[in-house]
Amino acid sequence: MAKKAKKSPAKSRRQPSRKKKPSAQRRRWFSWSFIAKVGLVCLVLGAAGMAYLDALVRERFDSHAWQLPARVYARPVELYEGRVLSRDDMLKLLDLMRYRRDARASTPGSFAVQGNSLLIHTRGFNDSDGGEQSERIRLSLSGGQIRSLEAGGDRLARLEPLQIGSIHPQHAEDRVLVPLDKVPPLLVDMLIATEDRSFYDHHGISLRGLSRAMLANIKAGGLVQGGSTLTQQLVKNFWLSSDRTLSRKLMEMPMALLLELHYSKEQILEAYLNEVYLGQDGARAIHGMGLGAQFLFGRPLEELEPHQLATLVALLKGPSWYDPRRRPERAMERRNTVLKVARDEGALSSADYDKFSARPLEVVPRGASALYAFPAFIDLVRRQLARDYPPEVLSDEGLHIHSTLDVLAQLASEGALKEHLDHRDPKQVKKLNGAVVVVAPAQGDVLALVSNRDSRQAGFNRALDAQRPMGSLAKPAVILSAVEQPKTYSLASLVEDGPIQVKLPNGSVWAPQNFDKKAKGAMPMVDVLALSRNQATARLGLDVGLDKVADTMKTLGVTRNIPLYPSILLGSLELTPFEVAMMYQPLATGGFSTRLRSITDVLDKDGKPLARYPVSTDEVVEAGPAFLTQWAMQQVVEEGTARAARAALPSDLKVAGKTGTSDDFRDAWFAGFSANHLAVVWVGRDDNKNAGITGSSGALPVWANLMGKLPQRSLSQNPPPSVEWVWMNEDGRRVSAEGCGNARRYPMLAASIPEDSDGCGTVKQTGKGIKGWFKGLFD
């Protein structure tokens, strides 16, 4: 038993020894094996992650489609000898286009004033007509005209199409893409000196910058500085969020390395300059230096001066914090810091630093850019685009939209309306408002659209949406309906101007009154229109037929439902100013209807035609009746209710039109045209109360003022073959001859010329043209 007791401890000592050895080996094996496996897994995952990031970086950068809005441009401004244009209006135009004053007009986008002459260094541009090269032109202006023009031997010069708007229906980003070779070198120097001095030396990450940022973060006790290179900033803007988190930083660094591995410094720099965020304009995000230049200074990037370039670079540190409009002192301090760094790095001389650091910020007021200048017209463009394109096309394509806007016609319209309303209705009262539509009738081009006395103010578009009774603007449709029945009516036909009563289906009586509350008795139809006699017009319209007059209105372009009430003869039908322009357009063209357009063509982002809006005309009124109606409307201006307009127009200019006033003086209208301009003016109160004005006093002065500022061509006085000039007896039923009593000369359709003559004159007139005259020789 004792022997057994001695063996037992030995056995027990040996057993633990045998168990320890394999356990230690397993632990050693497990430790190194585990580390190797984990390392291998990490290596695989890291490689996979880098491969994924590499694919992500390359795919996004190679296929990146900038979010570009559709851009809307006005038509180029044409300048030529004899054009109606005052010196003040030319200076307003140059200011709107952000041409800067320079005693020598040394660079594109500059001009010099030398007495009545202007030396202008134009900006070159491309368009569907081939565009123009940048050149210096000299204009001499006096007497409200361009007296001489020197433009490289040409007699015509064109200023670049002004961008008047951006349309981005599905995103809020906006930018103007600028290739690197168009970026001012000084901007690049300032950017690198301020944001990333080792840009051309590092491979995406700056260890020195990271060290500096780490120390700053340690001192601050948090993440306050990132030490990012320009490449890292681009990665953040392209792929990541702007949150200052460690996870974002860990993603940013390898992606920056990969970006530098595949792309050149120039490619990275160009992308950065076009992507960088520079602030907010309402809902619109301002991206890129190109748009930043327009947004802050109203000029192309390549025309900015050093202090303006420095302001753009200054914004990179914090677009909101250094906003030059809201925080000018802060922005000025940061701008001058950028200028100082540029001087210290040798990008700017000491003299230039002293000069430009003393300059003011010179940012344009918010909303002063041409991008905001014409909200009513841009609204029309939007509506026509929405009619023809789905929103995603406008969002994705970055379209270039060439509009019909004539900037000089627009400025003339705005000025005429504001000047008149400020005179009649002082600014402190502002009860009156108005709208103007100007059209090139032959092409249907909308040249100008004003919907507010404060034309830069967006909001309710009176030109397109204000439906108001058209008043006496309806009367030309009555005259046209009558002369289209030549066997019954001519412009010489007498119409009784006296009390008239019509019993309506509801039992009430319609009894229109003349404006002067008087009756003139029988009078020629042309005078009924010229003097705007209500009772005579009502009698004529009822004789012709309400259905006939309504059909004529529809033929002229009215698309609304027209109730067959007698009051439509005197303008109870409510139309917008734009709809009135549509109705009057065939009257201005001699019977040809052309769809009104605000767009001429649409190009894709590469400048290739995507769609065109061709001029398409249809003859809706025969030439003869159209000429007669137009001639009758000329008499409105020559001797009727619009004769006051003659004082503002050249004496030899033949124009036509019609005044209009609705019941209780709520609406004042004038619609009139020359051979190349049709303009409709409405003035009234938004609350539809008595405005205390008539068409002659409230709208006609605006029309005459703006038409006097535009180049005009007279309406043709040559009748079509179906119309002859005939001297008529004052009874309107017999032909006569010049110099006979009260005989008047009228244009008449052959079927309207009476057989009877009053016997006055050396040749008896039988009235049927050459054939009738020849027959009369043998009577």
Short mmCIF file of C-alpha atoms in Angstrom, two decimals, residues 498-661:
data_model
loop_
_atom_site.label_atom_id
_atom_site.label_comp_id
_atom_site.label_asym_id
_atom_site.label_seq_id
_atom_site.Cartn_x
_atom_site.Cartn_y
_atom_site.Cartn_z
CA GLY A 498 -78.57 106.88 -82.32
CA PRO A 499 -80.37 105.23 -79.42
CA ILE A 500 -80.89 101.49 -79.73
CA GLN A 501 -82.61 99.03 -77.43
CA VAL A 502 -82.49 95.25 -77.54
CA LYS A 503 -84.72 93.05 -75.43
CA LEU A 504 -82.76 90.12 -74.02
CA PRO A 505 -84.09 86.60 -73.39
CA ASN A 506 -84.22 87.24 -69.64
CA GLY A 507 -86.54 90.19 -70.19
CA SER A 508 -83.99 92.93 -69.54
CA VAL A 509 -83.18 95.58 -72.12
CA TRP A 510 -79.72 96.27 -73.50
CA ALA A 511 -79.38 99.95 -74.37
CA PRO A 512 -75.75 100.96 -74.99
CA GLN A 513 -74.68 104.58 -74.72
CA ASN A 514 -72.04 106.54 -76.60
CA PHE A 515 -69.09 107.80 -74.59
CA ASP A 516 -70.19 111.44 -75.04
CA LYS A 517 -73.86 110.56 -74.43
CA LYS A 518 -74.70 112.09 -77.83
CA ALA A 519 -75.99 110.77 -81.13
CA LYS A 520 -74.37 111.81 -84.40
CA GLY A 521 -76.98 110.42 -86.75
CA ALA A 522 -76.07 108.64 -90.00
CA MET A 523 -72.33 108.34 -90.55
CA PRO A 524 -69.97 106.33 -92.79
CA MET A 525 -68.94 102.98 -91.41
CA VAL A 526 -65.28 104.01 -91.35
CA ASP A 527 -66.16 106.90 -89.02
CA VAL A 528 -68.11 104.56 -86.77
CA LEU A 529 -64.81 102.80 -86.10
CA ALA A 530 -62.55 105.86 -86.13
CA LEU A 531 -64.71 107.73 -83.61
CA SER A 532 -65.61 104.55 -81.70
CA ARG A 533 -69.39 105.11 -81.74
CA ASN A 534 -71.04 102.51 -79.56
CA GLN A 535 -74.64 102.82 -80.73
CA ALA A 536 -73.74 102.73 -84.42
CA THR A 537 -71.44 99.73 -83.86
CA ALA A 538 -74.18 97.88 -81.99
CA ARG A 539 -76.69 98.56 -84.77
CA LEU A 540 -74.21 97.45 -87.45
CA GLY A 541 -73.25 94.31 -85.55
CA LEU A 542 -76.85 93.28 -85.01
CA ASP A 543 -77.59 93.81 -88.70
CA VAL A 544 -74.56 91.73 -89.70
CA GLY A 545 -75.47 89.06 -87.13
CA LEU A 546 -74.04 88.13 -83.76
CA ASP A 547 -73.13 84.67 -85.01
CA LYS A 548 -71.20 86.18 -87.92
CA VAL A 549 -69.24 88.53 -85.62
CA ALA A 550 -68.46 85.68 -83.22
CA ASP A 551 -67.25 83.53 -86.12
CA THR A 552 -65.02 86.40 -87.27
CA MET A 553 -63.47 86.66 -83.80
CA LYS A 554 -62.74 82.93 -83.83
CA THR A 555 -61.26 83.22 -87.30
CA LEU A 556 -58.95 85.95 -86.06
CA GLY A 557 -57.69 83.69 -83.29
CA VAL A 558 -59.99 83.92 -80.26
CA THR A 559 -60.15 80.46 -78.71
CA ARG A 560 -62.49 81.20 -75.80
CA ASN A 561 -66.18 80.49 -75.85
CA ILE A 562 -68.00 83.54 -77.20
CA PRO A 563 -71.55 83.90 -75.85
CA LEU A 564 -73.95 85.32 -78.42
CA TYR A 565 -74.97 88.35 -76.39
CA PRO A 566 -75.23 91.80 -78.03
CA SER A 567 -72.67 93.12 -75.53
CA ILE A 568 -69.87 91.21 -77.29
CA LEU A 569 -70.14 93.81 -80.07
CA LEU A 570 -68.82 96.43 -77.64
CA GLY A 571 -66.24 94.24 -75.96
CA SER A 572 -67.82 92.41 -73.02
CA LEU A 573 -65.72 89.37 -73.95
CA GLU A 574 -62.83 89.01 -71.52
CA LEU A 575 -59.40 88.38 -73.03
CA THR A 576 -55.82 88.63 -71.81
CA PRO A 577 -53.44 91.10 -73.49
CA PHE A 578 -51.68 88.14 -75.10
CA GLU A 579 -54.96 86.86 -76.52
CA VAL A 580 -55.70 90.32 -77.91
CA ALA A 581 -52.33 90.24 -79.65
CA MET A 582 -53.29 86.87 -81.15
CA MET A 583 -56.57 88.33 -82.41
CA TYR A 584 -54.98 91.44 -83.89
CA GLN A 585 -52.09 89.64 -85.57
CA PRO A 586 -54.09 88.65 -88.73
CA LEU A 587 -55.36 92.22 -88.98
CA ALA A 588 -51.76 93.46 -88.98
CA THR A 589 -50.60 91.03 -91.68
CA GLY A 590 -53.40 91.52 -94.17
CA GLY A 591 -55.27 88.34 -93.25
CA PHE A 592 -52.50 85.83 -92.47
CA SER A 593 -52.55 84.07 -89.12
CA THR A 594 -49.23 83.05 -87.55
CA ARG A 595 -48.97 81.26 -84.24
CA LEU A 596 -47.30 83.52 -81.70
CA ARG A 597 -43.99 82.09 -80.53
CA SER A 598 -41.40 82.97 -77.91
CA ILE A 599 -38.83 80.40 -79.12
CA THR A 600 -37.08 80.13 -82.48
CA ASP A 601 -35.06 76.98 -81.89
CA VAL A 602 -33.75 74.63 -79.23
CA LEU A 603 -30.21 73.20 -79.25
CA ASP A 604 -28.84 70.36 -77.15
CA LYS A 605 -25.85 70.82 -74.86
CA ASP A 606 -23.48 70.20 -77.78
CA GLY A 607 -25.10 72.90 -79.90
CA LYS A 608 -26.92 70.52 -82.24
CA PRO A 609 -30.48 71.46 -83.27
CA LEU A 610 -33.05 69.60 -81.23
CA ALA A 611 -36.16 71.39 -82.42
CA ARG A 612 -37.14 74.39 -84.47
CA TYR A 613 -40.20 76.58 -84.26
CA PRO A 614 -40.67 77.52 -87.91
CA VAL A 615 -42.94 80.32 -89.04
CA SER A 616 -46.18 78.83 -90.31
CA THR A 617 -48.87 81.07 -91.78
CA ASP A 618 -52.42 80.46 -92.94
CA GLU A 619 -54.63 82.89 -94.80
CA VAL A 620 -57.69 83.23 -92.58
CA VAL A 621 -59.11 86.46 -94.03
CA GLU A 622 -59.21 87.31 -97.71
CA ALA A 623 -56.83 90.07 -98.76
CA GLY A 624 -59.55 92.51 -99.79
CA PRO A 625 -61.61 92.63 -96.57
CA ALA A 626 -58.38 92.55 -94.54
CA PHE A 627 -57.05 95.62 -96.38
CA LEU A 628 -60.31 97.51 -95.88
CA THR A 629 -60.35 96.79 -92.14
CA GLN A 630 -56.73 97.75 -91.78
CA TRP A 631 -57.30 101.01 -93.66
CA ALA A 632 -60.28 101.79 -91.44
CA MET A 633 -58.07 101.23 -88.39
CA GLN A 634 -55.55 103.68 -89.84
CA GLN A 635 -58.23 106.34 -89.72
CA VAL A 636 -58.51 105.77 -85.96
CA VAL A 637 -54.96 107.12 -85.69
CA GLU A 638 -55.21 109.72 -88.44
CA GLU A 639 -58.42 111.44 -87.36
CA GLY A 640 -60.12 109.36 -84.67
CA THR A 641 -59.77 108.52 -81.00
CA ALA A 642 -56.03 107.74 -81.30
CA ARG A 643 -54.94 110.86 -83.20
CA ALA A 644 -52.90 112.01 -80.18
CA ALA A 645 -50.38 109.27 -81.05
CA ARG A 646 -49.32 111.17 -84.17
CA ALA A 647 -47.25 113.59 -82.07
CA ALA A 648 -44.94 110.76 -80.93
CA LEU A 649 -44.51 109.14 -84.35
CA PRO A 650 -42.85 110.22 -87.60
CA SER A 651 -45.28 112.21 -89.71
CA ASP A 652 -44.98 109.90 -92.70
CA LEU A 653 -45.41 106.66 -90.73
CA LYS A 654 -48.66 104.84 -91.46
CA VAL A 655 -49.96 102.87 -88.50
CA ALA A 656 -53.32 101.45 -87.47
CA GLY A 657 -54.98 100.71 -84.15
CA LYS A 658 -57.96 100.85 -81.86
CA THR A 659 -58.64 102.34 -78.45
CA GLY A 660 -60.68 100.42 -75.93
CA THR A 661 -62.39 101.29 -72.65
#
